[in-house]
Tab-separated table of C-alpha atoms in Angstrom:
chain	number	residue	atom	x	y	z
A	13	UNK	CA	85.471	82.340	121.462
A	14	UNK	CA	88.069	83.551	119.031
A	15	UNK	CA	91.120	85.121	120.605
A	16	UNK	CA	94.707	86.208	120.058
A	17	UNK	CA	97.447	85.871	122.655
A	18	UNK	CA	100.677	87.853	122.439
A	19	UNK	CA	103.787	87.825	124.549
A	20	UNK	CA	103.857	90.371	127.313
A	21	UNK	CA	105.907	93.490	126.899
A	22	UNK	CA	107.683	95.720	127.059
A	23	UNK	CA	110.531	94.220	125.062
A	24	UNK	CA	113.793	96.176	125.133
A	25	UNK	CA	116.508	95.375	122.592
A	26	UNK	CA	119.752	96.878	121.435
A	27	UNK	CA	119.982	98.082	117.863
A	28	UNK	CA	120.802	95.268	115.402
A	29	UNK	CA	119.462	92.586	117.749
A	30	UNK	CA	117.155	89.801	116.567
A	31	UNK	CA	113.476	90.269	117.338
A	32	UNK	CA	110.769	87.685	117.957
A	33	UNK	CA	107.295	88.575	119.185
A	34	UNK	CA	105.157	85.513	119.801
A	35	UNK	CA	101.520	85.339	118.726
A	36	UNK	CA	99.136	82.404	118.996
A	37	UNK	CA	95.456	82.274	118.176
A	38	UNK	CA	92.283	80.362	118.881
A	39	UNK	CA	89.685	80.443	116.143
A	40	UNK	CA	86.939	78.441	114.524
A	41	UNK	CA	87.670	77.877	110.880
A	42	UNK	CA	90.670	79.283	109.064
A	43	UNK	CA	91.389	82.885	110.008
A	44	UNK	CA	93.411	85.494	108.178
A	45	UNK	CA	96.259	86.791	110.338
A	46	UNK	CA	97.694	90.275	110.584
A	47	UNK	CA	100.388	92.278	112.301
A	48	UNK	CA	99.596	95.947	112.829
A	49	UNK	CA	102.097	98.488	114.190
A	50	UNK	CA	101.394	101.641	116.172
A	51	UNK	CA	104.156	104.228	116.263
A	52	UNK	CA	104.094	106.727	119.151
A	53	UNK	CA	101.192	109.163	118.893
A	54	UNK	CA	99.798	107.580	115.718
A	55	UNK	CA	97.066	105.221	114.627
A	56	UNK	CA	97.637	101.615	113.630
A	57	UNK	CA	98.976	100.651	110.242
A	58	UNK	CA	99.228	97.262	108.595
A	59	UNK	CA	102.700	95.756	108.780
A	60	UNK	CA	102.047	92.387	107.110
A	61	UNK	CA	99.431	89.699	106.698
A	62	UNK	CA	98.914	86.068	105.716
A	63	UNK	CA	95.626	84.633	104.592
A	64	UNK	CA	96.242	80.870	104.498
A	65	UNK	CA	98.356	78.226	106.141
A	66	UNK	CA	102.103	78.295	105.374
A	67	UNK	CA	101.849	81.773	103.846
A	68	UNK	CA	104.648	84.118	104.834
A	69	UNK	CA	103.924	87.812	105.160
A	70	UNK	CA	106.840	90.220	104.924
A	71	UNK	CA	107.428	93.962	104.948
A	72	UNK	CA	110.230	96.352	106.002
A	73	UNK	CA	112.437	93.418	107.048
A	74	UNK	CA	109.732	91.896	109.263
A	75	UNK	CA	108.404	88.408	108.569
A	76	UNK	CA	105.727	86.112	109.973
A	77	UNK	CA	104.630	82.646	108.847
A	78	UNK	CA	101.093	81.328	109.290
A	79	UNK	CA	101.548	77.996	111.130
A	80	UNK	CA	98.246	76.158	111.299
A	81	UNK	CA	99.673	73.171	113.163
A	82	UNK	CA	100.821	75.357	116.070
A	83	UNK	CA	98.153	78.075	115.580
A	84	UNK	CA	100.903	80.675	115.585
A	85	UNK	CA	101.986	83.776	113.655
A	86	UNK	CA	105.230	84.913	115.300
A	87	UNK	CA	106.766	88.186	114.154
A	88	UNK	CA	110.517	88.247	113.442
A	89	UNK	CA	113.131	90.715	112.287
A	90	UNK	CA	116.798	89.956	111.901
A	91	UNK	CA	118.194	93.342	112.885
A	92	UNK	CA	116.047	95.942	114.612
A	93	UNK	CA	116.554	99.688	114.420
A	94	UNK	CA	115.673	102.475	116.828
A	95	UNK	CA	112.950	103.485	114.355
A	96	UNK	CA	111.218	100.125	114.948
A	97	UNK	CA	110.260	101.211	118.470
A	98	UNK	CA	106.475	100.917	118.533
A	99	UNK	CA	103.595	98.780	119.768
A	100	UNK	CA	102.928	95.670	117.693
A	101	UNK	CA	99.477	94.060	117.525
A	102	UNK	CA	98.664	90.594	116.261
A	103	UNK	CA	95.108	90.244	114.957
A	104	UNK	CA	92.780	87.924	113.074
A	105	UNK	CA	89.643	87.986	110.986
A	106	UNK	CA	87.375	85.049	110.243
A	107	UNK	CA	86.065	83.945	106.848
A	108	UNK	CA	82.493	85.123	106.560
A	109	UNK	CA	83.091	87.563	109.408
A	110	UNK	CA	84.028	90.415	107.130
A	111	UNK	CA	86.505	92.947	108.371
A	112	UNK	CA	85.978	92.517	112.102
A	113	UNK	CA	89.427	92.320	113.635
A	114	UNK	CA	90.134	90.497	116.899
A	115	UNK	CA	93.294	91.931	118.431
A	116	UNK	CA	95.873	90.715	120.878
A	117	UNK	CA	96.841	92.992	123.731
A	118	UNK	CA	99.848	94.442	121.936
A	119	UNK	CA	103.583	94.210	122.622
A	120	UNK	CA	105.627	97.343	123.171
A	121	UNK	CA	109.093	97.254	121.614
A	122	UNK	CA	111.826	99.674	122.601
A	123	UNK	CA	115.087	99.624	120.659
A	124	UNK	CA	118.087	101.375	122.186
A	125	UNK	CA	121.415	102.421	120.691
B	3	UNK	CA	94.179	111.583	99.926
B	4	UNK	CA	93.858	112.468	103.593
B	5	UNK	CA	92.944	108.851	104.433
B	6	UNK	CA	91.006	108.474	107.686
B	7	UNK	CA	90.645	111.628	109.766
B	8	UNK	CA	89.326	111.947	113.307
B	9	UNK	CA	88.364	114.951	115.396
B	10	UNK	CA	88.985	116.002	118.068
B	11	UNK	CA	92.415	114.639	119.016
B	12	UNK	CA	91.826	115.152	122.721
B	13	UNK	CA	88.665	115.668	124.758
B	14	UNK	CA	87.829	115.927	128.453
B	15	UNK	CA	84.221	115.401	129.534
B	16	UNK	CA	82.382	115.379	132.804
B	17	UNK	CA	80.282	112.378	133.777
B	18	UNK	CA	76.868	112.590	132.137
B	19	UNK	CA	77.881	114.869	129.278
B	20	UNK	CA	77.334	113.813	125.695
B	21	UNK	CA	79.561	114.303	122.685
B	22	UNK	CA	80.225	113.099	119.156
B	23	UNK	CA	83.542	111.821	117.877
B	24	UNK	CA	83.911	112.525	114.198
B	25	UNK	CA	85.410	110.172	111.625
B	26	UNK	CA	85.727	110.705	107.873
B	27	UNK	CA	87.481	108.888	105.042
B	28	UNK	CA	88.100	109.954	101.457
B	29	UNK	CA	88.923	106.548	99.959
B	30	UNK	CA	85.325	105.606	99.083
B	31	UNK	CA	85.517	102.652	101.451
B	32	UNK	CA	82.308	100.800	102.181
B	33	UNK	CA	83.352	99.391	105.548
B	34	UNK	CA	83.948	101.615	108.582
B	35	UNK	CA	84.341	100.772	112.235
B	36	UNK	CA	85.104	102.143	115.684
B	37	UNK	CA	87.482	100.568	118.198
B	38	UNK	CA	88.501	101.535	121.689
B	39	UNK	CA	92.010	100.905	122.989
B	40	UNK	CA	92.560	100.282	126.674
B	41	UNK	CA	95.797	99.317	128.454
B	42	UNK	CA	96.305	95.566	128.591
B	43	UNK	CA	93.234	94.887	126.449
B	44	UNK	CA	94.247	95.651	122.899
B	45	UNK	CA	91.579	97.128	120.652
B	46	UNK	CA	87.926	96.160	120.945
B	47	UNK	CA	85.246	96.699	118.325
B	48	UNK	CA	82.432	99.056	119.326
B	49	UNK	CA	80.290	99.426	116.179
B	50	UNK	CA	80.757	98.908	112.483
B	51	UNK	CA	79.063	99.722	109.184
B	52	UNK	CA	79.109	97.851	105.882
B	53	UNK	CA	77.704	100.791	103.904
B	54	UNK	CA	75.633	103.937	104.084
B	55	UNK	CA	72.499	103.363	106.122
B	56	UNK	CA	73.713	100.091	107.658
B	57	UNK	CA	75.268	99.753	111.109
B	58	UNK	CA	75.742	96.922	113.581
B	59	UNK	CA	77.101	96.290	117.044
B	60	UNK	CA	80.545	95.014	117.852
B	61	UNK	CA	81.945	93.557	121.044
B	62	UNK	CA	81.425	96.559	123.367
B	63	UNK	CA	78.513	98.710	122.050
B	64	UNK	CA	76.861	99.788	125.300
B	65	UNK	CA	76.802	103.541	125.839
B	66	UNK	CA	77.579	104.359	122.209
B	67	UNK	CA	75.475	105.192	119.155
B	68	UNK	CA	76.469	105.390	115.510
B	69	UNK	CA	74.890	106.332	112.201
B	70	UNK	CA	76.103	106.221	108.599
B	71	UNK	CA	74.249	108.708	106.440
B	72	UNK	CA	77.059	108.992	103.867
B	73	UNK	CA	79.853	106.731	102.673
B	74	UNK	CA	82.452	109.199	103.952
B	75	UNK	CA	81.349	109.839	107.542
B	76	UNK	CA	80.835	107.585	110.543
B	77	UNK	CA	80.364	109.557	113.794
B	78	UNK	CA	80.384	107.913	117.212
B	79	UNK	CA	78.081	109.385	119.855
B	80	UNK	CA	78.503	109.041	123.590
B	81	UNK	CA	75.045	109.507	125.057
B	82	UNK	CA	75.934	110.016	128.726
B	83	UNK	CA	79.640	109.775	129.360
B	84	UNK	CA	80.955	107.565	132.166
B	85	UNK	CA	84.493	107.250	133.580
B	86	UNK	CA	84.600	103.697	132.141
B	87	UNK	CA	84.554	105.282	128.689
B	88	UNK	CA	87.921	106.923	129.269
B	89	UNK	CA	89.935	105.448	126.414
B	90	UNK	CA	91.580	106.077	123.074
B	91	UNK	CA	89.145	105.719	120.188
B	92	UNK	CA	90.164	104.695	116.698
B	93	UNK	CA	88.132	104.788	113.527
B	94	UNK	CA	89.067	102.452	110.684
B	95	UNK	CA	87.945	101.802	107.133
B	96	UNK	CA	88.433	99.240	104.401
B	97	UNK	CA	87.227	98.761	100.885
B	98	UNK	CA	85.121	95.606	100.787
B	99	UNK	CA	82.790	94.800	103.687
B	100	UNK	CA	82.573	91.143	102.739
B	101	UNK	CA	86.325	90.569	102.658
B	102	UNK	CA	88.205	89.175	105.650
B	103	UNK	CA	91.600	89.845	104.049
B	104	UNK	CA	91.458	93.550	103.197
B	105	UNK	CA	93.816	96.006	104.829
B	106	UNK	CA	92.132	98.302	107.326
B	107	UNK	CA	93.208	101.942	107.499
B	108	UNK	CA	93.141	103.592	110.898
B	109	UNK	CA	92.739	107.201	111.896
B	110	UNK	CA	95.114	108.915	114.353
B	111	UNK	CA	92.784	108.424	117.309
B	112	UNK	CA	90.866	110.511	119.838
B	113	UNK	CA	92.008	110.431	123.454
B	114	UNK	CA	88.946	110.845	125.680
B	115	UNK	CA	89.000	111.409	129.425
B	116	UNK	CA	85.780	111.312	131.433
B	117	UNK	CA	86.000	112.841	134.905
C-alpha cells in the first residue's frame, strides 16, 4: 500500500544550524507531496507542497524538492530558529484519491539557543 | 473567519460511554474529515465527507460514526468508548473534494482519554 517514511526523532539542533528531515514515499501513480507542521498545543498547518516531479515547495525559509527518481521529499532549512520547534509531518495524496492524506509518523524538532 | 473549530478540547470518558466530538468550519468547504493521532503512528483517517449528505470510511472507522447534515458541521460519534480510542482527534477541511492538491485546514484537536 501507499506509505510515507520519515526519519525518527526527536531532532535537537542549536539555533542557526542546518536542518534536514528525510522523507521517502511508496505510492502507485504520481502523488502530491506535503509537509505539515504542528506547533505545541495546536493543530496541523500546511508548510509547503509539491504536486509534480522536480517541483520545489518553499515557505518560511523551508524547502523541499519532489524527487521522483529517489521517491523522496526531504525538508531543509538553512538556519533554524527556536520558533521552528515543532513536529513536522510528511504526507501524500494520490491522483483520483481526493483529499485523503497518508501521513508519516512525524519528526519532532527542538531548537535550542 | 474562525476556520475549523473543535469542541471539546479535552474529554475523559469511562469505557462504554458514548459521546460526540464536534467539528465546524466557516469556509464553505465541501470536503471534511476526521483523523486520529497516536504516538509513533502519525495521523490516520477515520471518516471523511465530500459534501452534505455524503460520508465514507477511512483507514480506521471501527467504533466511530459520522453524519454530514450541513456543509458546516461534521460531528464524530463514539458509540461505546474503549481504551483503544484514547487519542488526539483532528478535524480537517478543504475546498474541493475531487482535488488531491488542495491545502487542508486542521482544527486545534480534541484530546480524549478513555479509562
